[in-house]
């Protein structure tokens, strides 16, 4: 008796590539190690379920639970060649995936999982880390606010204060952009306190000192910089006006104004091989001394005072516009008009001029000279008028 062969056609797509990549990363073994299941768990192990689910999400760009089982049933032979022969479509049913989410919702297990995953990636790809870039972002949603949930009202970076948001702190190897540590936080939290926990996560993963941490101005607090120095690392970030006041900056710039400090021209080479002068500046050395738990800590910090030519040009343009608007507003004060309040005292003139300076941010750029004189009218009563120079 002859049997006709049964031919099954399946779409392979990018499934082998994704499964091979996840296998090299060791995701299955790490999931089983750091997220232990209950003894009643049967069928395909938790790590394999997560790997297949991740493959579906990446391949189909669809995170919905109820679409996974049907997708698996049409690709069983392909998936079995990378997992176990006992794989069934029921192993990826939506109620099964809900159970997976309950195991993965234990926050305490994620720290050890991410740390070991990041370390294994560095070994597999033979990456020598030198620079780490830290930054935070937000994701908004129409889901509303739950007092115990992640989505909360907070400062919106995408100009949507009407939406609840969640905050994401990401640490990546620079310039590869490979994530090393990720933290999901509720949307109302400020950015500044997030940098020290992120740095600690990176250190537990890379286990190497003398790294350069790169961040924005929110990483520039003296507490964060001290924490980086105590760990034997370095930092690169812009300093805010809170860290360097206008008085301190004027003190640094005084030698430049006196002609005693030379400036270094900074060039930039564009993609077309053309070079352009984009800024100039100079470097100073600042010694920080801080006492922590009775121990004196000191380190040398290089500060770069840089003037961007493009920013200077834009700022000068805006300043001239504000000055012109201020001049026009002051001139209008001297023009009498029906319904316009008449300024009759020296104090009223000063108060009105100061309000104009504050409106156009030109305080300190004008000198106001108010002269008063007495004019005799036909009624022989003396009146006081003011003249604005």
mmCIF file of N, CA and C in Angstrom, residues 240-329:
data_model
loop_
_atom_site.group_PDB
_atom_site.id
_atom_site.type_symbol
_atom_site.label_atom_id
_atom_site.label_comp_id
_atom_site.label_asym_id
_atom_site.label_seq_id
_atom_site.Cartn_x
_atom_site.Cartn_y
_atom_site.Cartn_z
ATOM 1 N N UNK A 240 24.148 73.574 34.100
ATOM 2 C CA UNK A 240 23.049 74.536 34.094
ATOM 3 C C UNK A 240 23.435 75.796 34.865
ATOM 4 N N UNK A 241 22.558 76.790 34.802
ATOM 5 C CA UNK A 241 22.793 78.029 35.551
ATOM 6 C C UNK A 241 22.771 77.781 37.054
ATOM 7 N N UNK A 242 22.134 76.683 37.477
ATOM 8 C CA UNK A 242 22.126 76.332 38.894
ATOM 9 C C UNK A 242 23.490 75.851 39.342
ATOM 10 N N UNK A 243 24.228 75.203 38.448
ATOM 11 C CA UNK A 243 25.558 74.702 38.781
ATOM 12 C C UNK A 243 26.625 75.782 38.595
ATOM 13 N N UNK A 244 26.463 76.622 37.594
ATOM 14 C CA UNK A 244 27.388 77.736 37.354
ATOM 15 C C UNK A 244 26.547 78.994 37.206
ATOM 16 N N UNK A 245 26.546 79.842 38.213
ATOM 17 C CA UNK A 245 25.721 81.045 38.196
ATOM 18 C C UNK A 245 26.278 82.078 37.228
ATOM 19 N N UNK A 246 25.477 83.097 36.955
ATOM 20 C CA UNK A 246 25.928 84.173 36.062
ATOM 21 C C UNK A 246 27.126 84.910 36.648
ATOM 22 N N UNK A 247 27.164 85.018 37.980
ATOM 23 C CA UNK A 247 28.304 85.685 38.618
ATOM 24 C C UNK A 247 29.591 84.887 38.411
ATOM 25 N N UNK A 248 29.494 83.558 38.556
ATOM 26 C CA UNK A 248 30.677 82.723 38.327
ATOM 27 C C UNK A 248 31.106 82.767 36.868
ATOM 28 N N UNK A 249 30.126 82.740 35.957
ATOM 29 C CA UNK A 249 30.456 82.785 34.536
ATOM 30 C C UNK A 249 31.119 84.104 34.164
ATOM 31 N N UNK A 250 30.635 85.198 34.728
ATOM 32 C CA UNK A 250 31.264 86.505 34.475
ATOM 33 C C UNK A 250 32.700 86.529 34.997
ATOM 34 N N UNK A 251 32.921 85.863 36.123
ATOM 35 C CA UNK A 251 34.278 85.785 36.675
ATOM 36 C C UNK A 251 35.197 85.002 35.740
ATOM 37 N N UNK A 252 34.677 83.918 35.145
ATOM 38 C CA UNK A 252 35.484 83.137 34.214
ATOM 39 C C UNK A 252 35.790 83.940 32.946
ATOM 40 N N UNK A 253 34.822 84.768 32.509
ATOM 41 C CA UNK A 253 34.976 85.489 31.245
ATOM 42 C C UNK A 253 35.749 86.790 31.384
ATOM 43 N N UNK A 254 35.967 87.269 32.592
ATOM 44 C CA UNK A 254 36.652 88.547 32.776
ATOM 45 C C UNK A 254 38.044 88.562 32.149
ATOM 46 N N UNK A 255 38.856 87.496 32.286
ATOM 47 C CA UNK A 255 40.163 87.506 31.601
ATOM 48 C C UNK A 255 40.038 87.591 30.082
ATOM 49 N N UNK A 256 38.946 87.049 29.522
ATOM 50 C CA UNK A 256 38.737 87.162 28.073
ATOM 51 C C UNK A 256 38.456 88.604 27.706
ATOM 52 N N UNK A 257 37.598 89.254 28.471
ATOM 53 C CA UNK A 257 37.281 90.662 28.208
ATOM 54 C C UNK A 257 38.500 91.565 28.400
ATOM 55 N N UNK A 258 39.387 91.174 29.313
ATOM 56 C CA UNK A 258 40.593 91.974 29.557
ATOM 57 C C UNK A 258 41.706 91.655 28.568
ATOM 58 N N UNK A 259 41.483 90.695 27.668
ATOM 59 C CA UNK A 259 42.497 90.321 26.697
ATOM 60 C C UNK A 259 43.607 89.463 27.247
ATOM 61 N N UNK A 260 43.402 88.827 28.402
ATOM 62 C CA UNK A 260 44.434 88.007 29.032
ATOM 63 C C UNK A 260 44.246 86.518 28.761
ATOM 64 N N UNK A 261 43.075 86.119 28.279
ATOM 65 C CA UNK A 261 42.790 84.708 28.030
ATOM 66 C C UNK A 261 42.658 84.459 26.528
ATOM 67 N N UNK A 262 43.506 83.573 25.997
ATOM 68 C CA UNK A 262 43.427 83.221 24.591
ATOM 69 C C UNK A 262 42.287 82.225 24.352
ATOM 70 N N UNK A 263 41.681 82.321 23.190
ATOM 71 C CA UNK A 263 40.581 81.444 22.831
ATOM 72 C C UNK A 263 41.042 80.433 21.783
ATOM 73 N N UNK A 264 40.506 79.236 21.874
ATOM 74 C CA UNK A 264 40.799 78.171 20.917
ATOM 75 C C UNK A 264 39.642 78.045 19.934
ATOM 76 N N UNK A 265 39.961 78.086 18.645
ATOM 77 C CA UNK A 265 38.933 77.938 17.620
ATOM 78 C C UNK A 265 38.577 76.463 17.460
ATOM 79 N N UNK A 266 37.285 76.179 17.397
ATOM 80 C CA UNK A 266 36.787 74.811 17.244
ATOM 81 C C UNK A 266 36.265 74.648 15.821
ATOM 82 N N UNK A 267 36.824 73.687 15.098
ATOM 83 C CA UNK A 267 36.435 73.418 13.711
ATOM 84 C C UNK A 267 35.541 72.184 13.642
ATOM 85 N N UNK A 268 34.710 72.161 12.610
ATOM 86 C CA UNK A 268 33.848 71.000 12.363
ATOM 87 C C UNK A 268 33.971 70.612 10.890
ATOM 88 N N UNK A 269 34.215 69.322 10.664
ATOM 89 C CA UNK A 269 34.351 68.824 9.302
ATOM 90 C C UNK A 269 33.036 68.190 8.861
ATOM 91 N N UNK A 270 32.442 68.734 7.831
ATOM 92 C CA UNK A 270 31.150 68.254 7.334
ATOM 93 C C UNK A 270 31.334 67.056 6.416
ATOM 94 N N UNK A 271 30.211 66.456 6.018
ATOM 95 C CA UNK A 271 30.253 65.242 5.193
ATOM 96 C C UNK A 271 30.896 65.494 3.831
ATOM 97 N N UNK A 272 30.822 66.736 3.342
ATOM 98 C CA UNK A 272 31.427 67.051 2.043
ATOM 99 C C UNK A 272 32.899 67.430 2.161
ATOM 100 N N UNK A 273 33.506 67.115 3.324
ATOM 101 C CA UNK A 273 34.938 67.351 3.574
ATOM 102 C C UNK A 273 35.272 68.820 3.768
ATOM 103 N N UNK A 274 34.266 69.681 3.845
ATOM 104 C CA UNK A 274 34.522 71.094 4.109
ATOM 105 C C UNK A 274 34.599 71.332 5.616
ATOM 106 N N UNK A 275 35.503 72.211 5.992
ATOM 107 C CA UNK A 275 35.709 72.523 7.406
ATOM 108 C C UNK A 275 35.252 73.950 7.687
ATOM 109 N N UNK A 276 34.591 74.119 8.829
ATOM 110 C CA UNK A 276 34.058 75.428 9.176
ATOM 111 C C UNK A 276 34.284 75.703 10.650
ATOM 112 N N UNK A 277 34.642 76.948 10.957
ATOM 113 C CA UNK A 277 34.774 77.361 12.351
ATOM 114 C C UNK A 277 33.378 77.525 12.959
ATOM 115 N N UNK A 278 33.077 76.740 13.964
ATOM 116 C CA UNK A 278 31.729 76.781 14.540
ATOM 117 C C UNK A 278 31.686 77.381 15.942
ATOM 118 N N UNK A 279 32.838 77.473 16.613
ATOM 119 C CA UNK A 279 32.825 77.978 17.987
ATOM 120 C C UNK A 279 34.240 78.323 18.407
ATOM 121 N N UNK A 280 34.353 79.007 19.522
ATOM 122 C CA UNK A 280 35.633 79.223 20.178
ATOM 123 C C UNK A 280 35.415 79.142 21.683
ATOM 124 N N UNK A 281 36.481 78.964 22.408
ATOM 125 C CA UNK A 281 36.349 78.839 23.849
ATOM 126 C C UNK A 281 37.675 78.579 24.516
ATOM 127 N N UNK A 282 37.612 78.256 25.788
ATOM 128 C CA UNK A 282 38.818 77.963 26.561
ATOM 129 C C UNK A 282 38.455 76.985 27.669
ATOM 130 N N UNK A 283 39.465 76.450 28.298
ATOM 131 C CA UNK A 283 39.287 75.426 29.334
ATOM 132 C C UNK A 283 39.857 75.914 30.650
ATOM 133 N N UNK A 284 39.143 75.615 31.737
ATOM 134 C CA UNK A 284 39.628 75.926 33.078
ATOM 135 C C UNK A 284 39.530 74.662 33.925
ATOM 136 N N UNK A 285 40.244 74.653 35.010
ATOM 137 C CA UNK A 285 40.237 73.510 35.924
ATOM 138 C C UNK A 285 39.664 73.936 37.262
ATOM 139 N N UNK A 286 38.674 73.185 37.737
ATOM 140 C CA UNK A 286 38.000 73.475 38.996
ATOM 141 C C UNK A 286 38.234 72.299 39.947
ATOM 142 N N UNK A 287 38.596 72.585 41.178
ATOM 143 C CA UNK A 287 38.792 71.563 42.194
ATOM 144 C C UNK A 287 37.553 71.513 43.075
ATOM 145 N N UNK A 288 36.905 70.346 43.119
ATOM 146 C CA UNK A 288 35.735 70.150 43.975
ATOM 147 C C UNK A 288 36.169 69.425 45.248
ATOM 148 N N UNK A 289 35.705 69.909 46.373
ATOM 149 C CA UNK A 289 35.978 69.272 47.663
ATOM 150 C C UNK A 289 34.661 69.096 48.401
ATOM 151 N N UNK A 290 34.316 67.835 48.686
ATOM 152 C CA UNK A 290 33.045 67.495 49.327
ATOM 153 C C UNK A 290 33.322 66.507 50.446
ATOM 154 N N UNK A 291 32.637 66.696 51.561
ATOM 155 C CA UNK A 291 32.771 65.794 52.696
ATOM 156 C C UNK A 291 31.603 64.815 52.710
ATOM 157 N N UNK A 292 31.906 63.526 52.704
ATOM 158 C CA UNK A 292 30.898 62.466 52.716
ATOM 159 C C UNK A 292 31.215 61.509 53.852
ATOM 160 N N UNK A 293 30.299 61.411 54.809
ATOM 161 C CA UNK A 293 30.460 60.531 55.980
ATOM 162 C C UNK A 293 31.778 60.786 56.697
ATOM 163 N N UNK A 294 32.090 62.069 56.845
ATOM 164 C CA UNK A 294 33.305 62.433 57.553
ATOM 165 C C UNK A 294 34.578 62.297 56.753
ATOM 166 N N UNK A 295 34.475 61.900 55.483
ATOM 167 C CA UNK A 295 35.653 61.729 54.624
ATOM 168 C C UNK A 295 35.682 62.817 53.569
ATOM 169 N N UNK A 296 36.822 63.448 53.420
ATOM 170 C CA UNK A 296 36.983 64.523 52.441
ATOM 171 C C UNK A 296 37.254 63.930 51.059
ATOM 172 N N UNK A 297 36.387 64.286 50.100
ATOM 173 C CA UNK A 297 36.527 63.814 48.719
ATOM 174 C C UNK A 297 36.845 65.020 47.840
ATOM 175 N N UNK A 298 37.864 64.894 47.000
ATOM 176 C CA UNK A 298 38.220 65.987 46.087
ATOM 177 C C UNK A 298 38.574 65.400 44.725
ATOM 178 N N UNK A 299 38.265 66.157 43.706
ATOM 179 C CA UNK A 299 38.642 65.761 42.349
ATOM 180 C C UNK A 299 38.746 67.006 41.477
ATOM 181 N N UNK A 300 39.473 66.859 40.389
ATOM 182 C CA UNK A 300 39.677 67.946 39.446
ATOM 183 C C UNK A 300 38.679 67.822 38.301
ATOM 184 N N UNK A 301 38.006 68.908 37.981
ATOM 185 C CA UNK A 301 36.995 68.916 36.922
ATOM 186 C C UNK A 301 37.403 69.888 35.823
ATOM 187 N N UNK A 302 37.403 69.403 34.596
ATOM 188 C CA UNK A 302 37.681 70.259 33.443
ATOM 189 C C UNK A 302 36.377 70.882 32.970
ATOM 190 N N UNK A 303 36.330 72.197 32.947
ATOM 191 C CA UNK A 303 35.158 72.917 32.462
ATOM 192 C C UNK A 303 35.524 73.649 31.173
ATOM 193 N N UNK A 304 34.699 73.462 30.152
ATOM 194 C CA UNK A 304 34.911 74.088 28.852
ATOM 195 C C UNK A 304 33.904 75.217 28.697
ATOM 196 N N UNK A 305 34.391 76.432 28.569
ATOM 197 C CA UNK A 305 33.530 77.588 28.308
ATOM 198 C C UNK A 305 33.564 77.839 26.816
ATOM 199 N N UNK A 306 32.455 77.570 26.139
ATOM 200 C CA UNK A 306 32.412 77.569 24.674
ATOM 201 C C UNK A 306 31.353 78.554 24.199
ATOM 202 N N UNK A 307 31.703 79.303 23.158
ATOM 203 C CA UNK A 307 30.757 80.211 22.505
ATOM 204 C C UNK A 307 30.497 79.709 21.090
ATOM 205 N N UNK A 308 29.259 79.313 20.852
ATOM 206 C CA UNK A 308 28.862 78.856 19.521
ATOM 207 C C UNK A 308 28.563 80.067 18.651
ATOM 208 N N UNK A 309 29.155 80.112 17.464
ATOM 209 C CA UNK A 309 28.932 81.243 16.566
ATOM 210 C C UNK A 309 27.491 81.286 16.082
ATOM 211 N N UNK A 310 26.899 80.136 15.828
ATOM 212 C CA UNK A 310 25.509 80.095 15.355
ATOM 213 C C UNK A 310 24.556 80.579 16.444
ATOM 214 N N UNK A 311 24.777 80.099 17.673
ATOM 215 C CA UNK A 311 23.917 80.534 18.785
ATOM 216 C C UNK A 311 24.128 82.011 19.071
ATOM 217 N N UNK A 312 25.371 82.476 18.967
ATOM 218 C CA UNK A 312 25.654 83.886 19.190
ATOM 219 C C UNK A 312 24.916 84.759 18.180
ATOM 220 N N UNK A 313 24.931 84.340 16.919
ATOM 221 C CA UNK A 313 24.262 85.113 15.878
ATOM 222 C C UNK A 313 22.753 85.175 16.121
ATOM 223 N N UNK A 314 22.177 84.040 16.487
ATOM 224 C CA UNK A 314 20.741 84.002 16.762
ATOM 225 C C UNK A 314 20.396 84.837 17.986
ATOM 226 N N UNK A 315 21.208 84.711 19.047
ATOM 227 C CA UNK A 315 20.941 85.467 20.266
ATOM 228 C C UNK A 315 21.069 86.971 20.032
ATOM 229 N N UNK A 316 22.065 87.357 19.227
ATOM 230 C CA UNK A 316 22.241 88.786 18.928
ATOM 231 C C UNK A 316 21.049 89.331 18.144
ATOM 232 N N UNK A 317 20.536 88.533 17.218
ATOM 233 C CA UNK A 317 19.366 88.951 16.447
ATOM 234 C C UNK A 317 18.154 89.162 17.345
ATOM 235 N N UNK A 318 17.914 88.210 18.244
ATOM 236 C CA UNK A 318 16.775 88.327 19.155
ATOM 237 C C UNK A 318 16.950 89.486 20.125
ATOM 238 N N UNK A 319 18.202 89.726 20.556
ATOM 239 C CA UNK A 319 18.447 90.841 21.473
ATOM 240 C C UNK A 319 18.157 92.170 20.794
ATOM 241 N N UNK A 320 18.592 92.317 19.551
ATOM 242 C CA UNK A 320 18.330 93.568 18.830
ATOM 243 C C UNK A 320 16.826 93.774 18.630
ATOM 244 N N UNK A 321 16.107 92.684 18.386
ATOM 245 C CA UNK A 321 14.652 92.802 18.241
ATOM 246 C C UNK A 321 14.007 93.248 19.551
ATOM 247 N N UNK A 322 14.457 92.693 20.671
ATOM 248 C CA UNK A 322 13.894 93.086 21.964
ATOM 249 C C UNK A 322 14.239 94.529 22.302
ATOM 250 N N UNK A 323 15.466 94.948 21.950
ATOM 251 C CA UNK A 323 15.853 96.338 22.209
ATOM 252 C C UNK A 323 14.990 97.297 21.398
ATOM 253 N N UNK A 324 14.746 96.965 20.124
ATOM 254 C CA UNK A 324 13.914 97.832 19.287
ATOM 255 C C UNK A 324 12.484 97.906 19.819
ATOM 256 N N UNK A 325 11.944 96.779 20.258
ATOM 257 C CA UNK A 325 10.600 96.784 20.828
ATOM 258 C C UNK A 325 10.550 97.612 22.109
ATOM 259 N N UNK A 326 11.619 97.554 22.891
ATOM 260 C CA UNK A 326 11.676 98.357 24.111
ATOM 261 C C UNK A 326 11.701 99.841 23.783
ATOM 262 N N UNK A 327 12.516 100.217 22.790
ATOM 263 C CA UNK A 327 12.593 101.629 22.379
ATOM 264 C C UNK A 327 11.232 102.118 21.884
ATOM 265 N N UNK A 328 10.552 101.316 21.071
ATOM 266 C CA UNK A 328 9.235 101.707 20.554
ATOM 267 C C UNK A 328 8.235 101.886 21.687
ATOM 268 N N UNK A 329 8.270 100.980 22.678
ATOM 269 C CA UNK A 329 7.340 101.084 23.804
ATOM 270 C C UNK A 329 7.626 102.316 24.646
#
